[in-house]
XYZ file of C-alpha atoms in Angstrom:
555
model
C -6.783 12.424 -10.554
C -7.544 9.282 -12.651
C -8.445 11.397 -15.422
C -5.191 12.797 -16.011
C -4.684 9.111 -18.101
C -7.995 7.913 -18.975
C -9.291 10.791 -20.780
C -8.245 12.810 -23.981
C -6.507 11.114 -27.459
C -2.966 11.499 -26.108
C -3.809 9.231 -23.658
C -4.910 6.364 -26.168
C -1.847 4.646 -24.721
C -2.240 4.511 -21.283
C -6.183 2.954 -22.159
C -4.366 0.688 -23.892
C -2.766 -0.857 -20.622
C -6.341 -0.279 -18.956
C -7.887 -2.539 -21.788
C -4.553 -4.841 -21.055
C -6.303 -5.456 -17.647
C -9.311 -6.513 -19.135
C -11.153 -2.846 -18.212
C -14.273 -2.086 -20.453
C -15.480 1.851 -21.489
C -17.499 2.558 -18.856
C -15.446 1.255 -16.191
C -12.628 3.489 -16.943
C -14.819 6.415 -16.952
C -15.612 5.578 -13.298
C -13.153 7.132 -10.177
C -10.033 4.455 -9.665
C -10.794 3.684 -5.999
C -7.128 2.204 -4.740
C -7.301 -0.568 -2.176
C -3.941 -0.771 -0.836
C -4.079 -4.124 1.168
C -1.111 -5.225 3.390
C -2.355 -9.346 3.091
C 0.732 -11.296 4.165
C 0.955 -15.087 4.682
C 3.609 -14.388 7.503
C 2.110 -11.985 9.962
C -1.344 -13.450 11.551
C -2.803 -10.226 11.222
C -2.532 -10.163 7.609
C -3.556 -13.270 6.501
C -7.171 -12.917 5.908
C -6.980 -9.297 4.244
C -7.483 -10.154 0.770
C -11.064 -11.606 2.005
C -11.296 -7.711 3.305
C -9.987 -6.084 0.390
C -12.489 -8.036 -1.838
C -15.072 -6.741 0.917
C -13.950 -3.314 0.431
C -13.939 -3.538 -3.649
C -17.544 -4.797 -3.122
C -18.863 -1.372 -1.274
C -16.606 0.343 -3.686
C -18.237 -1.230 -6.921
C -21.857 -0.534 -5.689
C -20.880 3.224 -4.730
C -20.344 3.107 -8.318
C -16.159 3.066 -8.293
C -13.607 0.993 -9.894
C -11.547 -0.446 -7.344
C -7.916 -1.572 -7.773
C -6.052 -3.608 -5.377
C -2.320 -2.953 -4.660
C 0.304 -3.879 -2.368
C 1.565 -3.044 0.715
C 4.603 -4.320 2.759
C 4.801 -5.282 6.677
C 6.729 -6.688 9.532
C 5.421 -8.746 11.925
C 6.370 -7.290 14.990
C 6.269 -10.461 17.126
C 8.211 -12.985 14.418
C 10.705 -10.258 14.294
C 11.168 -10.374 18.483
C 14.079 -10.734 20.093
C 16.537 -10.451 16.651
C 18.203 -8.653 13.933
C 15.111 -8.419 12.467
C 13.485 -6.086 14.693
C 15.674 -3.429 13.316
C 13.515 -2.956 10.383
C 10.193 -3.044 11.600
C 9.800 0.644 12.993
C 12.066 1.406 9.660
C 9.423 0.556 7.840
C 6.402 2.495 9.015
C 8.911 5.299 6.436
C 9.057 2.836 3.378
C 4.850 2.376 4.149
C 4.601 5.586 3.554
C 6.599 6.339 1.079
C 5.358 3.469 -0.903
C 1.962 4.788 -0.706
C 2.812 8.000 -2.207
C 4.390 6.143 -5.029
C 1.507 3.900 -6.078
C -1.315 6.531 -5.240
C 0.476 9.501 -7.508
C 2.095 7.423 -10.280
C -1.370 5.486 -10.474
C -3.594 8.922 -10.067
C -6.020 7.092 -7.510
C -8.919 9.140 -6.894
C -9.238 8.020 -3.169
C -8.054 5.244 -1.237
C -8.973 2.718 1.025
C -6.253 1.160 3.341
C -6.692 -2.299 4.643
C -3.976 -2.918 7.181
C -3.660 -3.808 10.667
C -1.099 -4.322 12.451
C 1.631 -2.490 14.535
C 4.149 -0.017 12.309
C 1.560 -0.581 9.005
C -1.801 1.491 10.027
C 0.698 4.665 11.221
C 2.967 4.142 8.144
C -0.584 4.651 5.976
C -1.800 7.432 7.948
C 1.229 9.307 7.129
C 1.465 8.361 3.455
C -2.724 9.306 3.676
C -1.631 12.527 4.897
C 0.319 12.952 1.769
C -1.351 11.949 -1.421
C -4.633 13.942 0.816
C -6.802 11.812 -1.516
C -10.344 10.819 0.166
C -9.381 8.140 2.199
C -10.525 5.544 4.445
C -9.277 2.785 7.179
C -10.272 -0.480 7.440
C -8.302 -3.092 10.155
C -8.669 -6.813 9.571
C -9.826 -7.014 13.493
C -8.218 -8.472 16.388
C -7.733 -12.252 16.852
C -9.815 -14.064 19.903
C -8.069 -14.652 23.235
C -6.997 -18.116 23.832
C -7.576 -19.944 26.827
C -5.843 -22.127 29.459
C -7.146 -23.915 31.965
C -10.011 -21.432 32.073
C -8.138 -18.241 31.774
C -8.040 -16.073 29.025
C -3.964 -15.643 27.240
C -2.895 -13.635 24.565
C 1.039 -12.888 23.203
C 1.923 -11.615 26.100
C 0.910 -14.077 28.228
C 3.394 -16.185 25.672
C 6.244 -14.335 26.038
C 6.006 -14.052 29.721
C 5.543 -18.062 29.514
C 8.872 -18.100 28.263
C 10.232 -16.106 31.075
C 8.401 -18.484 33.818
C 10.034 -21.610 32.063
C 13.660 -19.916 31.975
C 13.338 -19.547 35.658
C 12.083 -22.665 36.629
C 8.697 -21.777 37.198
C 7.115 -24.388 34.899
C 8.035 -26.910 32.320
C 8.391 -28.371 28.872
C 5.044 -29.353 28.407
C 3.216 -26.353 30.136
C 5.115 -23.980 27.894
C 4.414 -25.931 24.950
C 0.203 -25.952 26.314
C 0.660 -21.827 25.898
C 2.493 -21.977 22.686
C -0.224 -23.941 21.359
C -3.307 -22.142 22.960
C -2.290 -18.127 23.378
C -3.066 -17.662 19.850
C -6.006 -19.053 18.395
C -7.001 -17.241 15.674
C -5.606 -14.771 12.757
C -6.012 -11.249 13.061
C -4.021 -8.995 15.835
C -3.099 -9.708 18.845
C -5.866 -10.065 21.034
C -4.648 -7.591 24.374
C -4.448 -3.510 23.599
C -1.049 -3.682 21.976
C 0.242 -1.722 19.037
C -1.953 -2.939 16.383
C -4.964 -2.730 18.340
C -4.178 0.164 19.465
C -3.424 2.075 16.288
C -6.846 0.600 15.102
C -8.964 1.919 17.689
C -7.656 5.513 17.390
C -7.963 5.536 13.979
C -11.568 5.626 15.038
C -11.015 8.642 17.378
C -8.871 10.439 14.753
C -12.102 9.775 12.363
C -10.265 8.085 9.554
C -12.119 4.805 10.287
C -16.024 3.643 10.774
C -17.149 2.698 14.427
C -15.954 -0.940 15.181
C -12.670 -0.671 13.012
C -10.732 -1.191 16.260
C -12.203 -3.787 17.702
C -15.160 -6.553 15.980
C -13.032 -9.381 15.855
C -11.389 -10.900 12.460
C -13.616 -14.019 13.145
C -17.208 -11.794 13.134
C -19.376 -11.511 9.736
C -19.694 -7.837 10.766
C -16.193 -7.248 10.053
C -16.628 -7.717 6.461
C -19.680 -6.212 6.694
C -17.932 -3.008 7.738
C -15.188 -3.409 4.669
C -17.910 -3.143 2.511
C -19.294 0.279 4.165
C -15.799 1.159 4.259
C -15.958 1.120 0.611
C -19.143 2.810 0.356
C -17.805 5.491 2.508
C -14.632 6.158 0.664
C -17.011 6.876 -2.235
C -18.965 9.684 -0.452
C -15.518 11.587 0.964
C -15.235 11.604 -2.521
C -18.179 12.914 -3.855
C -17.815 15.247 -1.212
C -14.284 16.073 -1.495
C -13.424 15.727 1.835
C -9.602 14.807 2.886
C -7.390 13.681 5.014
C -6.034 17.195 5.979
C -9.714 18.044 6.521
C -10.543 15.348 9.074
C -6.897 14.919 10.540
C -6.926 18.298 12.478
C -5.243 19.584 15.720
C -8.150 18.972 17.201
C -8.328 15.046 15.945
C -5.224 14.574 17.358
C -5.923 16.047 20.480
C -9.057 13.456 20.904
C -6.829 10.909 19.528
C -4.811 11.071 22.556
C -7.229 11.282 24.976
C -9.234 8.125 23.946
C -5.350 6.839 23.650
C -4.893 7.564 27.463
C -8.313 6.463 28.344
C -8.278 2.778 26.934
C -4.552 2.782 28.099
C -2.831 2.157 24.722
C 0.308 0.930 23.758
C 3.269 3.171 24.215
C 4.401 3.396 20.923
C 1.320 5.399 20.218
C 3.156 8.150 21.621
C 5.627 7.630 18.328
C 3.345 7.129 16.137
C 1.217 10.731 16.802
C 3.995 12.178 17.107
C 5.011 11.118 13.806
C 1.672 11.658 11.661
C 1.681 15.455 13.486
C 5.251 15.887 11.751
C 3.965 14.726 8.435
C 1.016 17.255 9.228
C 3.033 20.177 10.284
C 2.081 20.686 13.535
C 4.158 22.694 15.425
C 5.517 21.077 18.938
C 2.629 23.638 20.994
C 0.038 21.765 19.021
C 1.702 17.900 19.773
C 4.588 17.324 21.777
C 5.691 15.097 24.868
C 4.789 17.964 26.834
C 1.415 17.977 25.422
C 0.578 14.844 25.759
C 1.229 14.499 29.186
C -0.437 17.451 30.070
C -3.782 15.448 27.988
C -2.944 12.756 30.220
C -3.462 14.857 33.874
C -6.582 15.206 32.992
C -8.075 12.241 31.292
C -9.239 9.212 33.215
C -8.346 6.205 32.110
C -11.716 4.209 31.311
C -10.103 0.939 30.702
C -7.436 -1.725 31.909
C -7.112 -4.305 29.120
C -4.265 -7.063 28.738
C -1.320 -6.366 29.332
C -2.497 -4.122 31.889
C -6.219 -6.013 33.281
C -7.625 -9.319 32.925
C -9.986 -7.612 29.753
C -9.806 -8.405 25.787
C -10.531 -6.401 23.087
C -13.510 -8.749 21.899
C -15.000 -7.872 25.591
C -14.433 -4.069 24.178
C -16.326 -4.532 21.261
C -19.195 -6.572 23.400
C -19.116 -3.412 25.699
C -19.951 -0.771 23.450
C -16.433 -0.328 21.883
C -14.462 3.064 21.092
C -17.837 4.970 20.136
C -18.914 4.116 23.850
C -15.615 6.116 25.202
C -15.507 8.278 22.992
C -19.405 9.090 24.023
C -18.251 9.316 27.345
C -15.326 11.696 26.877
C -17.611 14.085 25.020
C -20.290 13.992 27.494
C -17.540 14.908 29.889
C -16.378 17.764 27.889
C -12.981 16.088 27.120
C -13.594 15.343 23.527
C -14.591 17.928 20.648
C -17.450 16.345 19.201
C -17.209 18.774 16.351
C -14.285 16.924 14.539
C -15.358 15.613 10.959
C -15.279 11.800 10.255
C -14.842 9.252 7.322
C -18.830 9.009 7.902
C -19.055 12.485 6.344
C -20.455 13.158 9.955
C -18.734 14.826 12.779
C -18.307 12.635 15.745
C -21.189 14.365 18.016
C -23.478 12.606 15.239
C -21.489 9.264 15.235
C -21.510 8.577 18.248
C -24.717 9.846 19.650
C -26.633 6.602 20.379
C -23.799 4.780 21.608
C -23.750 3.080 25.234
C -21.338 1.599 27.271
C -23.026 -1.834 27.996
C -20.523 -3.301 30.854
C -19.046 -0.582 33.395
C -16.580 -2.653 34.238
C -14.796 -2.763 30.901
C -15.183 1.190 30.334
C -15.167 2.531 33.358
C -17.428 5.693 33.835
C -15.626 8.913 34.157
C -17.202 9.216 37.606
C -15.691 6.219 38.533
C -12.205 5.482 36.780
C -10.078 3.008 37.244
C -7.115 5.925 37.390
C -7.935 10.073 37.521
C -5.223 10.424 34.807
C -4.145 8.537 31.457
C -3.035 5.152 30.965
C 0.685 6.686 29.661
C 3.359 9.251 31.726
C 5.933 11.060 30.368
C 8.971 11.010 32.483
C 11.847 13.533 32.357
C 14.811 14.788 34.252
C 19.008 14.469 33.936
C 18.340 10.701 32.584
C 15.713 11.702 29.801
C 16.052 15.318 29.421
C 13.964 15.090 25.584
C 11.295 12.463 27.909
C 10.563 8.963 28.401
C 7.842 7.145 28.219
C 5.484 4.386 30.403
C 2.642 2.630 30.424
C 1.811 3.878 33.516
C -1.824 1.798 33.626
C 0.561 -1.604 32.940
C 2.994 -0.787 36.140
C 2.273 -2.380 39.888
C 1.726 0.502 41.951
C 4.738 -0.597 43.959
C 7.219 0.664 41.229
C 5.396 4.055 41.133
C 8.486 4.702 42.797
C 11.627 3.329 42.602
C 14.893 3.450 43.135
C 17.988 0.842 42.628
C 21.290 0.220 41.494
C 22.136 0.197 37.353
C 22.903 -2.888 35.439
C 24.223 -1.781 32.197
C 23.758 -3.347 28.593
C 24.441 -2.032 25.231
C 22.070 -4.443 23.657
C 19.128 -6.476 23.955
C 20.955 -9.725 23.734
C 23.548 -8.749 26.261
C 20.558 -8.092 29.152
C 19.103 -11.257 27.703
C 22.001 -13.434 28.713
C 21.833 -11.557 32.093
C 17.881 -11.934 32.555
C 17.947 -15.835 31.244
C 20.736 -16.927 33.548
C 19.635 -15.173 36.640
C 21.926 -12.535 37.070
C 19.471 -10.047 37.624
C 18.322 -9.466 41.153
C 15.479 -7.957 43.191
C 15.105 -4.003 43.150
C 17.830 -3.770 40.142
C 17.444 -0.690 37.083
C 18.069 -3.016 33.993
C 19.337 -0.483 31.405
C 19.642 -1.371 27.787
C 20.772 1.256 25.743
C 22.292 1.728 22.202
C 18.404 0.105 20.832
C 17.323 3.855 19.708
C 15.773 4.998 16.100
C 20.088 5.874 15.588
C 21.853 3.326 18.044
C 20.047 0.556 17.017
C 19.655 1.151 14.489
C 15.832 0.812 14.284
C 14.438 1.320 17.912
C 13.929 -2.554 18.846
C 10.798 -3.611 20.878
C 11.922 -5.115 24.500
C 9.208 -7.126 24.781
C 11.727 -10.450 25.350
C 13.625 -8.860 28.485
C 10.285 -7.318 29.762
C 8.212 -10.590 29.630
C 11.324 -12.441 30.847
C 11.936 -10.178 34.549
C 7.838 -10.430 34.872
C 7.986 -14.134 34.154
C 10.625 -14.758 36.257
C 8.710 -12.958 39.250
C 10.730 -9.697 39.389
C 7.917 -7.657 37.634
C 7.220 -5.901 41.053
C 10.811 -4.864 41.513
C 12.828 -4.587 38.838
C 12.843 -1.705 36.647
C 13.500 -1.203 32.864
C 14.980 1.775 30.958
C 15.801 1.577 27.239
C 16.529 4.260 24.901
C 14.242 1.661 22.197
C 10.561 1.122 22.992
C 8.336 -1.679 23.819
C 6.144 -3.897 22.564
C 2.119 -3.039 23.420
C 2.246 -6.438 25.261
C 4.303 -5.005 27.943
C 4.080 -4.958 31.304
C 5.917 -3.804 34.769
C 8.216 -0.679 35.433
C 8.930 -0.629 31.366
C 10.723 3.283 30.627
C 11.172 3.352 27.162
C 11.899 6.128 24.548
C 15.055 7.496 26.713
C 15.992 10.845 24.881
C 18.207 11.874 23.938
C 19.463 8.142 23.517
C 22.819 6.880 24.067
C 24.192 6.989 20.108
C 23.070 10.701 20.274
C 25.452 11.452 23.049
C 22.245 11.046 25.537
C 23.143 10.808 29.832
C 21.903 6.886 29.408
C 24.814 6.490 27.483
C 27.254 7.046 30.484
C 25.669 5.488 32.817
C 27.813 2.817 35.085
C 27.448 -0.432 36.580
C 26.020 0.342 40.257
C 24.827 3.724 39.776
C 21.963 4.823 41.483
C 18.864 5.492 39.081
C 15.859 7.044 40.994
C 12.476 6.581 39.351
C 8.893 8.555 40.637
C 6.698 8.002 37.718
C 3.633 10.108 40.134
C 5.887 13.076 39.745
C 7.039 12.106 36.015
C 10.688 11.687 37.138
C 13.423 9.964 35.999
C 17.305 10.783 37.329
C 20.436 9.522 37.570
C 21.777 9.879 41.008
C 25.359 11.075 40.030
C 26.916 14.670 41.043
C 25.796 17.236 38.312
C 29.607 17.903 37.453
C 29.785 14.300 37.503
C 27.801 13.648 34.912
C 29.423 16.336 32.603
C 33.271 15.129 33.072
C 31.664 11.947 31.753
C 29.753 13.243 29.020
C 33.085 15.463 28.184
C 35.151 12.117 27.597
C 31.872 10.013 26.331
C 32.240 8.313 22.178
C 28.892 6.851 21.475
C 29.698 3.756 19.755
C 28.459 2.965 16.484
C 26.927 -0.536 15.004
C 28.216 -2.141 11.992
C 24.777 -1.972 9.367
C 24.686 -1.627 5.791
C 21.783 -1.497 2.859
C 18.489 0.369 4.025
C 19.706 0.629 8.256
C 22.509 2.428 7.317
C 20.413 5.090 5.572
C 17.930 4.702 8.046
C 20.502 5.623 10.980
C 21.571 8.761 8.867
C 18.749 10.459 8.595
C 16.566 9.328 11.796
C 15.048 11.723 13.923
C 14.925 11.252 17.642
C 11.916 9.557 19.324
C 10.507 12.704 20.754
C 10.071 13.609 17.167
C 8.279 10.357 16.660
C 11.045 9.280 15.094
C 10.409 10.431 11.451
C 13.491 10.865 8.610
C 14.471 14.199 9.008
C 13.355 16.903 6.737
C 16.111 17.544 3.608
C-alpha cells in the first residue's frame, strides 16, 4: 500500500514530507510497518506501552521494515466506574475502530502491529484489523501482579468489594485505605481474568497474537521480548500475504469461545465476539447467543481465576498459559487445530509442545472444575433477545433463585439503595435504562455488584441490568437484558415487588407476572429517554442491541 506515495515522480511531494521526518532513500523503499500504540499516562495498563511499541519497532526494523508509531485512544474502564464517564467507554471500542481505518488507509500502512491492552481497546482494534485486512499482529502490554494483604493475594476487585465491606460496617478507615494502597501494585491490567485480560488471552486463541500475549506479566523481560517477535512476525504475514480475514475465520471464532468458556472469561466477551463477527459478516448460524451457549454445554471450564477462584493470571502464565488449554481442548477434539496463526503456523503446530505444568490452575478435561463453560446465556419473558452470566463467578446457591424486584432506572439510584442498606436478603436488584440506547453507553455495574458482595449479600441477592459488568464481577450478576428497557424491552415494566424467578442450570430468566399482564403493561409502557448531547447522542441513534454485540448499525 505504501507505495501508492513513495514511488513514481508525481509523488515527489509526498517524499518530501517523508524527508520532513528525517526518512533517508532506502528507508522509504522499505514496507511502512504501522505501530498503533494506545500508551496513556491515565489508564495503568497503558502506561508502559511506548517501552512496547519501541520493542515492537525493534523486531520490525531487523525484519527489515520501517516502523511508524501512531496513536490510539482509550478509557480506563475502572477510573471511569461508577460515573458519567462510563458512558463512553464501550462507545469507544466504535471510534477505535474507526480511527484505525483512518490512519492505516490515509497513511497506506503495509501491515500493522497493535499494542493495546486493555478492556474496550484490543476488540475496538480487532474490528478496525478486520477492516484495513492489512497483515496484522497483537501485542498486550501484560497484566499487572496481584497485590497482597496480610498474605492473601487482591486485585481490583477485591478493591471495589473493599468499598462495599466498609459501607456496611464490615471494616474501617484504615483497612480500606491498606487495600487501596496494596490491590494494585503494578502497571499493566488488572491482575484477575477481567475484560482486558480476557480479550488478551483470546486474541491468542483467535491467532492474531503470539503464545504468552495474554498473560507474561508487564513486569517480565519476556514481555518485551515477545514485542520484538511480534514485530518480526508482522513482517512474515507480510511477506506472506496473509490477513486478518484469513486467520479470523468461523472456525477462529468458534475456538475463541471455547478457550473463552474454558478459562471462564469476562462477560463482555460475549459483546465483543459478537461484535468482531458483525464486522466479519458472519451470519447469526455462524455466532449468535444461541451459539455460544450451545459452545458452552459442551466445554469444560479448565479454570477458576479471580473474580471467580483464588488464581491470578501470573499463576496462568507459570502454568503453561493459553497454549496449555488450548493443547488440551485440541487433544480433546474441542478445538480445530487447523486454524492459521500470526506465527504463519496453524495452531496444531503452535501449540504442540505445550504442557499444563499445575493441574490445579488448568484443570484437565477429565477432571473440570465445571462439565460446561464458565458463561450461560439466559432467556425467557424477561430477556427474550438473552442475558448473560458468569456462571463460573456465581455461588452455587443462586443457581436458582427467586425473589421480589427492587426497581432502579440508574446505577446511582440502586447505589443510594445498596450504600444505605435498603437492600435486603433474597431481593432481584434491577437496574435498567444502562443499555448500549438507555444509557446511553451500556455502563459496567461493577460498583453495585462489589457493593451487595461486600456487604455480605453476594449469596442472596440477585442482579439484572440491561448494561453489563465489569470482568471483576462476582455473585448472581445477569447482565445484557435484551431487549433493554429504552428499546421497549419487558425489564422496562417491571414493578416494585414483582416476582423475578431465576434458574441459570436451565438458562432461565422470567418475570412472574400473568402473560396478558405483561402485555397491558407493555401496551401503555414510554421508555424514557436521557438528556445527552455531542458523540452519546449519536451514539444512542445508531446503537445496535447487545445481542448484536452492540455495533452502530449498518447505513
Amino acid at each position: 500500500m505504501s507505495n501508492i506515495f513513495t514511488e513514481g515522480t508525481n509523488m515527489a511531494s509526498q517524499r518530501s514530507l517523508l524527508r520532513a521526518l528525517g526518512w533517508t532513500e532506502s528507508e522509504m523503499k522499505k514496507p511502512i510497518v504501522g505501530v498503533i500504540c494506545a500508551q496513556s499516562d491515565i489508564i495503568p495498563g497503558h502506561m508502559h506501552l511506548d517501552m512496547i511499541a519501541k520493542a515492537v519497532s525493534e523486531g520490525v526494523l531487523a525484519a527489515g521494515g520501517k516502523p511508524v508509531v501512531v496513536p490510539c485512544i482509550g478509557v480506563c474502564d475502572g477510573l471511569a466506574m461508577g460515573h458519567k464517564g462510563m458512558r463512553y467507554s464501550l462507545p469507544s471500542r466504535e471510534i477505535i475502530a474507526d480511527s484505525t481505518e483512518i490512519l492505516a488507509t490515509a497513511h497506506g500502512f503495509d501491515a500493522i502491529v497493535f499494542v493495546g491492552n486493555c478492556d474496550k481497546i484490543i476488540p475496538g482494534m480487532l474490528m478496525g484489523a478486520v477492516r484495513v485486512n492489512v497483515p496484522s499482529a497483537f501485542v498486550s502490554g501484560g497484566p499487572m501482579l496481584a497485590g497482597h494483604k496480610n498474605g492473601k493475594k487482591l486485585s481490583l476487585s477485591s478493591m471495589f468489594e473493599a468499598v462495599g465491606a466498609y459501607t456496611s460496617g464490615k471494616i474501617g478507615e484504615d483497612e480500606l485505605k491498606e487495600f487501596e494502597c496494596t490491590s494494585c501494585p503494578s502497571c499493566g491490567s488488572c491482575s484477575g481474568m477481567f475484560t482486558a485480560n480476557s480479550m488478551n488471552c483470546l486474541t491468542e486463541a483467535l491467532g492474531m497474537a503470539l503464545p504468552g500475549n495474554g498473560t507474561v506479566p508487564m513486569v517480565y523481560s519476556a514481555r518485551l521480548a515477545l514485542a520484538k517477535q511480534t514485530g518480526e512476525a508482522v513482517m512474515k504475514l507480510l511477506g506472506q500475504n496473509i490477513r486478518p480475514r484469513d486467520i479470523l475465520t468461523p472456525v477462529a471464532i468458534k475456538n475463541a469461545e471455547r478457550v473463552d468458556m474454558a478459562i471462564g472469561a469476562s462477560s463482555n466477551s460475549v459483546l465483543h465476539l459478537l461484535a468482531l463477527a458483525s464486522e466479519l459478516g458472519f451470519t447469526k448460524e455462524q455466532l449468535s447467543v444461541d451459539t455460544m451457549n450451545e459452545i458452552s454445554a459442551t466445554t469444560p471450564n479448565l479454570c477458576r481465576l479471580a473474580p471467580a477462584g483464588e488464581h491470578y493470571i501470573e499463576e496462568l502464565n507459570e502454568a503453561g498459559g493459553i497454549s496449555a488449554v488450548i493443547r488440551q481442548l485440541i487433544d480433546a477434539k474441542l478445538f480445530d487445530g487447523s486454524a492459521m496463526t500470526v506465527a504463519c503456523k496453524t495452531q496444531d503446530e503452535l501449540t504442540k509442545h505445550a504442557r499444563v505444568k499445575d493441574a490445579e490452575i488448568i484443570r484437565p478435561v477429565s477432571a473440570p472444575y465445571s462439565p460446561y463453560g464458565g458463561l450461560a446465556i439466559l432467556k425467557g419473558n424477561l430477556a427474550k433477545d438473552g442475558s448473560v452470566v458468569k456462571k463460573s463467578a456465581v455461588d452455587p446457591k443462586m443457581y436458582r433463585h427467586s425473589g421480589p424486584a427492587r426497581v432502579f432506572d440508574s446505577e446511582e439510584e440502586a447505589m443510594e439503595a445498596i450504600s444505605h442498606n435498603k437492600i435486603r436478603k433474597g431481593d432481584v436488584v434491577v437496574i435498567r435504562y444502562e443499555g448500549p440506547k438507555g444509557g446511553p453507553g451500556m455502563r459496567e455495574m461493577l460498583s453495585p455488584t462489589s457493593s451487595i458482595v461486600g456487604a455480605g449479600l453476594g449469596d442472596t441477592v440477585a442482579l439484572i441490568t440491561d448494561g453489563r459488568f465489569s470482568g471483576a464481577t462476582r455473585g448472581a450478576a445477569i447482565g445484557h437484558v435484551c431487549p433493554e428497557a429504552a428499546a421497549g424491552g419487558v425489564i422496562g415494566i417491571v414493578q416494585e415487588g414483582d416476582v423475578i424467578d431465576i434458574d441459570i442450570e436451565k438458562g432461565e430468566i422470567n418475570l412472574r407476572v400473568p402473560e396478558e399482564e405483561i402485555e397491558a403493561r407493555l401496551k401503555t409502557f414510554v421508555p424514557k429517554e436521557k438528556p445527552v448531547d455531542g458523540y452519546l447522542r449519536r451514539y444512542r441513534a445508531m446503537v445496535a442491541s447487545a445481542s448484536e454485540g452492540a455495533v452502530l448499525k449498518k447505513i
